[in-house]
CSV table of C-alpha atoms in Angstrom, one decimal:
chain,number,residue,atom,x,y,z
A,1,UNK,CA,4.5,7.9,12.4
A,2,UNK,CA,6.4,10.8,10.6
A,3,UNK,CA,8.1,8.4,8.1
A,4,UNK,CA,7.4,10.4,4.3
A,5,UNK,CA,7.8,8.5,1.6
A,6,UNK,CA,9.4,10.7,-0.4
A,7,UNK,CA,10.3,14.4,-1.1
A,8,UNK,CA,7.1,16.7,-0.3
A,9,UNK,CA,7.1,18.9,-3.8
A,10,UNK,CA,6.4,16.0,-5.8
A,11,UNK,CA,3.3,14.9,-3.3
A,12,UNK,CA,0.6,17.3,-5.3
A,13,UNK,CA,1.2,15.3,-8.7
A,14,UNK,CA,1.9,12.3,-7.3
A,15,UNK,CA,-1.9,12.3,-6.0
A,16,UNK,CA,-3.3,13.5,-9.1
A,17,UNK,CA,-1.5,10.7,-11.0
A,18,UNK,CA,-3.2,8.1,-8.5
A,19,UNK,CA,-6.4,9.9,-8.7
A,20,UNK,CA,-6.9,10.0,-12.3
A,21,UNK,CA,-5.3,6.6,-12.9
A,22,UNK,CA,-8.3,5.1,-10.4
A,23,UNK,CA,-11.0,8.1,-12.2
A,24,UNK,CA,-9.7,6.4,-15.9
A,25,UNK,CA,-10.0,2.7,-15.3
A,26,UNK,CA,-13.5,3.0,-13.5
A,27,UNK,CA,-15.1,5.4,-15.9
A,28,UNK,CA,-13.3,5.2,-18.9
A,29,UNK,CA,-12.0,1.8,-19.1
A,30,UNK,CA,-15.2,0.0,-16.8
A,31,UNK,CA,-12.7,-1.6,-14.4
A,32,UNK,CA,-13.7,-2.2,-11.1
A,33,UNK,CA,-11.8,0.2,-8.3
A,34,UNK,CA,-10.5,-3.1,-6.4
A,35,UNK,CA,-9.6,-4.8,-9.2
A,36,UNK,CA,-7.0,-1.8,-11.1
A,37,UNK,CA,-5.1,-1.6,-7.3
A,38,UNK,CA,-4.7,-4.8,-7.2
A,39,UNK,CA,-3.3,-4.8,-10.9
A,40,UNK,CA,-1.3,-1.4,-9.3
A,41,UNK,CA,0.1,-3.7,-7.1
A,42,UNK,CA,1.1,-6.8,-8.8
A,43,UNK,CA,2.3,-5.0,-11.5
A,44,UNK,CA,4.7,-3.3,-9.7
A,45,UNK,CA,4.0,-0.1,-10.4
A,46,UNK,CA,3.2,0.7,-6.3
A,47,UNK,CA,6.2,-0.1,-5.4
A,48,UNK,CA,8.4,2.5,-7.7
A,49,UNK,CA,5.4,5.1,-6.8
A,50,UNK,CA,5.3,4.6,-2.8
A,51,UNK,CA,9.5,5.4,-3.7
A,52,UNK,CA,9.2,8.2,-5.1
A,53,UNK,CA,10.3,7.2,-8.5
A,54,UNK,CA,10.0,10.6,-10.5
A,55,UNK,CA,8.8,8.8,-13.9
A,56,UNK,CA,5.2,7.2,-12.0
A,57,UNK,CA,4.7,10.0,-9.4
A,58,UNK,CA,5.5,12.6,-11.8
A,59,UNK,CA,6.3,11.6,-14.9
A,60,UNK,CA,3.3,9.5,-16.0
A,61,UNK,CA,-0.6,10.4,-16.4
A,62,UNK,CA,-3.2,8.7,-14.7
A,63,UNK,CA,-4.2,6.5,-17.4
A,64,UNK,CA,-0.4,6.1,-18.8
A,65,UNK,CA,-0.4,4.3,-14.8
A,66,UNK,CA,-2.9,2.4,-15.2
A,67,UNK,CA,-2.2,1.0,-18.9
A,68,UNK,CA,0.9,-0.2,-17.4
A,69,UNK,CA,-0.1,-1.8,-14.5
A,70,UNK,CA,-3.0,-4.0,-16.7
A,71,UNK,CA,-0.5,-4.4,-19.5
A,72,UNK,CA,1.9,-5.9,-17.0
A,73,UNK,CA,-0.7,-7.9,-15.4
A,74,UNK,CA,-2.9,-9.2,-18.1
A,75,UNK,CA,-0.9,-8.7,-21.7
A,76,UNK,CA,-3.7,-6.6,-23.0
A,77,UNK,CA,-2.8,-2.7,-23.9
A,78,UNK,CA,-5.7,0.1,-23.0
A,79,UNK,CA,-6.8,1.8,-25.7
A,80,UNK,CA,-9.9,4.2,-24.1
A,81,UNK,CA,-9.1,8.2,-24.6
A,82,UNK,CA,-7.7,9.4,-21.7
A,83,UNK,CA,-10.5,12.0,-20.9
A,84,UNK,CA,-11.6,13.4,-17.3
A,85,UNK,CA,-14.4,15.2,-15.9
A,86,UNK,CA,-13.6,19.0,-13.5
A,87,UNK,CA,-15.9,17.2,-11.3
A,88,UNK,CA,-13.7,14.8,-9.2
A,89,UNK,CA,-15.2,11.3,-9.1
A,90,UNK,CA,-15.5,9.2,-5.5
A,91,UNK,CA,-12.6,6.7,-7.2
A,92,UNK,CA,-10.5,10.0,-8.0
A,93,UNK,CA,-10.6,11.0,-4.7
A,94,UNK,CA,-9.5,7.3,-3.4
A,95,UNK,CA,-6.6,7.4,-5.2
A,96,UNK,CA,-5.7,11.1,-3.9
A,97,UNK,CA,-5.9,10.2,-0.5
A,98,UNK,CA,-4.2,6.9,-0.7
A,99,UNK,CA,-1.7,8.6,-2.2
A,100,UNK,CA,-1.7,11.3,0.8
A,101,UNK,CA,-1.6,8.4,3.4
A,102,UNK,CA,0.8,6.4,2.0
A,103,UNK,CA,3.0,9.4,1.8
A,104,UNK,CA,2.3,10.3,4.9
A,105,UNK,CA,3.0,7.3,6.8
A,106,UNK,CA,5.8,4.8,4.6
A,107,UNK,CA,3.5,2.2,4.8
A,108,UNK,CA,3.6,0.1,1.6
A,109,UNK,CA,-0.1,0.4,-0.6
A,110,UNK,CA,0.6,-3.8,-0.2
A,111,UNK,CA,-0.1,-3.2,3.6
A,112,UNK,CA,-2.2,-0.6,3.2
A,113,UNK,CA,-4.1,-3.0,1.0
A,114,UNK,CA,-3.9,-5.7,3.6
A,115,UNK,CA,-5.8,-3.3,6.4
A,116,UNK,CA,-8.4,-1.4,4.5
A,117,UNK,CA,-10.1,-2.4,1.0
A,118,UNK,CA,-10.5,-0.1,-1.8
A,119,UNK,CA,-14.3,-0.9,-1.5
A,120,UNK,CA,-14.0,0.5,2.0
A,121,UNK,CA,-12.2,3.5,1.3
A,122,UNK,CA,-14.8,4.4,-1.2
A,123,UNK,CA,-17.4,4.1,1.7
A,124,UNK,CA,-15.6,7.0,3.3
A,125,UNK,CA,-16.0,9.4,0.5
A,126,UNK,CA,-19.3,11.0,2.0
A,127,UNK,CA,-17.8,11.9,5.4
A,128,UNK,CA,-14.5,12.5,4.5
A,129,UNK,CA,-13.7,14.1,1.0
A,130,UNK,CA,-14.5,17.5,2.2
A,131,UNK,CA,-11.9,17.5,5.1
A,132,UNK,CA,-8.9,18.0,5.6
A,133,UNK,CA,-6.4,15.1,4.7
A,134,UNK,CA,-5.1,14.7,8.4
A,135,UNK,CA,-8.9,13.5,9.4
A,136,UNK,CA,-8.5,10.6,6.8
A,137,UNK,CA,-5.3,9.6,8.3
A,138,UNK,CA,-6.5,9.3,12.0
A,139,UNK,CA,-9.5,7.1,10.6
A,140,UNK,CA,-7.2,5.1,9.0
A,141,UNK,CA,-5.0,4.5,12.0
A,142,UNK,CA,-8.3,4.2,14.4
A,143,UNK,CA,-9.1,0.7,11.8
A,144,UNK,CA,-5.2,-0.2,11.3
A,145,UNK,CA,-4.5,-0.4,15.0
A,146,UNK,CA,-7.9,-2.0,15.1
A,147,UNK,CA,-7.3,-5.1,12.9
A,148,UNK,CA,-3.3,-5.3,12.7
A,149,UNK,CA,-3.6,-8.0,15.6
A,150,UNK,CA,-0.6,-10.2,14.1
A,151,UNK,CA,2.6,-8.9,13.1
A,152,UNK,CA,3.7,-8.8,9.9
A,153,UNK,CA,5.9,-11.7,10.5
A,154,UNK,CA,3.4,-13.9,11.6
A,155,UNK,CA,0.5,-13.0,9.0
A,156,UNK,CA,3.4,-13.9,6.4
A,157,UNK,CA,5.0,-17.4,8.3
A,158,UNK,CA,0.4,-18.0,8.4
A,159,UNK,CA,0.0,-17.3,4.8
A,160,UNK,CA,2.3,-20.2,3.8
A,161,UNK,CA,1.2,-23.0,6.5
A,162,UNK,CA,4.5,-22.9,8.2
A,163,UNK,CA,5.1,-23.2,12.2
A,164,UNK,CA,7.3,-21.1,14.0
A,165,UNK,CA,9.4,-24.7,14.6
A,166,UNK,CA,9.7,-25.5,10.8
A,167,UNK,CA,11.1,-21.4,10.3
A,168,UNK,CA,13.5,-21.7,13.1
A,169,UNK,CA,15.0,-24.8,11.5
A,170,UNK,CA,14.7,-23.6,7.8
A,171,UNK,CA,16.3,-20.4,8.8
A,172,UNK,CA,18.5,-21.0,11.5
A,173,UNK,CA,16.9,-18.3,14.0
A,174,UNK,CA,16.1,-19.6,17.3
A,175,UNK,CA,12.2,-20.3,18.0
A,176,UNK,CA,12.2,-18.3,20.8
A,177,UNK,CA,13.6,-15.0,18.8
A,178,UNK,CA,10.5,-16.0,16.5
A,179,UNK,CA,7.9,-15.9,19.1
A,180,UNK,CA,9.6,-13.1,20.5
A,181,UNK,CA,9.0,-11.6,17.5
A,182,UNK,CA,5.8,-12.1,16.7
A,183,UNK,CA,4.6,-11.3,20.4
A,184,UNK,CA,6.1,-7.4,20.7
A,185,UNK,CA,5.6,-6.7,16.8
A,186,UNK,CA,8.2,-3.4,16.3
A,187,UNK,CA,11.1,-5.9,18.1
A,188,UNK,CA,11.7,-6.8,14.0
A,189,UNK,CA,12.6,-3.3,13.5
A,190,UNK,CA,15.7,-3.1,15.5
A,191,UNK,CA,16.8,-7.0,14.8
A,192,UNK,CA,20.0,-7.3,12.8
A,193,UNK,CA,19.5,-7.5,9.2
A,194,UNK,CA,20.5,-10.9,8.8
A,195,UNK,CA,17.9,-12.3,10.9
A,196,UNK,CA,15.4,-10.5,8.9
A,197,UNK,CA,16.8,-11.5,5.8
A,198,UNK,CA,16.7,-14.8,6.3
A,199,UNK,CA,13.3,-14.8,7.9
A,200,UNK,CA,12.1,-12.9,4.5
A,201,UNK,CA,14.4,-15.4,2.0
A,202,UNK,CA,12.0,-18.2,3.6
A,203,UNK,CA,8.9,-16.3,3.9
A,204,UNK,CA,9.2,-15.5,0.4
A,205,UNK,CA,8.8,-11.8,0.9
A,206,UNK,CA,11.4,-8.3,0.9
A,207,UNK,CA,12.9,-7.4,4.0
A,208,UNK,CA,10.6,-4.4,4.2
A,209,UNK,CA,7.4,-6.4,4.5
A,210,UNK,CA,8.6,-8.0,7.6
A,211,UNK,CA,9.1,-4.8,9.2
A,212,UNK,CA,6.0,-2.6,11.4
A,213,UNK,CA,5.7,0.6,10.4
C-alpha cells in the first residue's frame, strides 16, 4: 500500500492547505464540511492536489482552495477574511488527515470519498486526533476493505445501468475478461492499457478510476 502520492517535503503544507481550506469554509464561510469536498472534488481542484501540483499543495492558502473550488462549482466568489483560530478545529483536522491518507496510500479523494464520508471522518476526531497518523490509516483500511465489495469496474459499469453484455459489445472486450475482472478486482491493474481504456471511454470515467489501489 506504499504508493505516495507525491514528493514527501511538500506533505506538511499540503495538509495545512487542506486543513485550513475545510477550518475556512465551515467557520468562516458557514459551508457545510460535506458539502466544500464535494465542491473540492467537482471542481477539480483534488485532482491537481492528490498530484502534487506545487501551486494547490503549496502554493495556495486554505481559503484561496476553497474560493476556487466554489467559484468553479457555483460562479459565486468568497469574499469572508481569511482568519484562523491557534486552536485547530475538528474540520481542520479532517482535512489534515485526508491529506495524510491520501498521500499515504495514492488513492484518489474521489474514492476516498466513495468509502468513507466526510461526516464520518469527523466522527473520528475524538479517538483519533491525538494519535499518531499511521492509527488513522489502519482505521481507514479496517472500513475500506470492509465495504469495497465491488470493484471499481463494476461500481462504475452499476452506476450507469449497463450489463457486462451491453460493455462487451460497446467496447469490444470479451464478457468473460469483464467478469473476470470484476470477480478478482487488482486483475485490472495488470491488463493492457487498451482494454482499460476502452472500458473507461465507455464507462465515462479516467483510466485511473478503473484501477484498485
Amino acid at each position: 500500500m506504499e504508493m505516495n502520492a507525491y514528493y514527501e517535503g511538500y506533505l506538511d503544507n499540503a495538509q495545512d492547505t487542506l486543513g485550513n481550506m475545510m477550518d475556512y469554509a465551515v467557520h468562516s464561510c458557514g459551508i457545510a464540511a460535506e458539502k466544500i469536498f464535494e465542491m473540492f472534488l467537482i471542481s477539480g481542484a483534488a485532482k491537481q492536489f492528490e498530484r502534487g501540483n506545487p501551486r494547490y499543495i503549496a502554493g495556495m492558502s486554505g481559503a484561496e482552495l476553497a474560493s476556487e473550488a466554489v467559484l468553479k462549482v457555483t460562479g459565486k466568489q468568497l469574499e469572508e477574511p481569511e482568519e484562523y483560530d491557534m486552536t485547530k478545529s475538528p474540520e481542520y483536522w479532517c482535512g489534515w488527515i485526508l491529506a495524510y491518507y491520501q498521500w499515504r496510500t495514492g488513492r484518489s479523494f474521489q474514492k476516498i470519498h466513495q468509502v468513507v464520508s466526510i461526516d464520518e471522518i469527523l466522527c473520528m476526531y475524538p479517538t483519533h486526533h491525538e494519535a499518531d497518523e499511521e492509527r488513522f490509516v489502519e482505521t481507514m483500511e479496517y472500513i475500506y476493505q470492509k465495504r469495497h465489495t465491488k470493484s471499481y469496474l463494476q461500481q462504475m459499469r452499476e452506476n450507469i445501468g449497463m450489463g457486462t453484455d451491453e460493455l462487451s459489445e460497446q467496447t469490444g472486450v470479451p464478457k468473460q475478461v469483464i467478469e473476470g475482472l470484476e470477480m478478482d478486482f487488482t486483475k485490472i491493474n495488470a491488463t493492457d492499457t487498451i482494454t482499460v481504456f476502452h472500458l473507461s471511454r465507455v464507462l465515462g470515467c479516467s483510466m485511473e478510476m478503473l484501477m484498485e489501489i
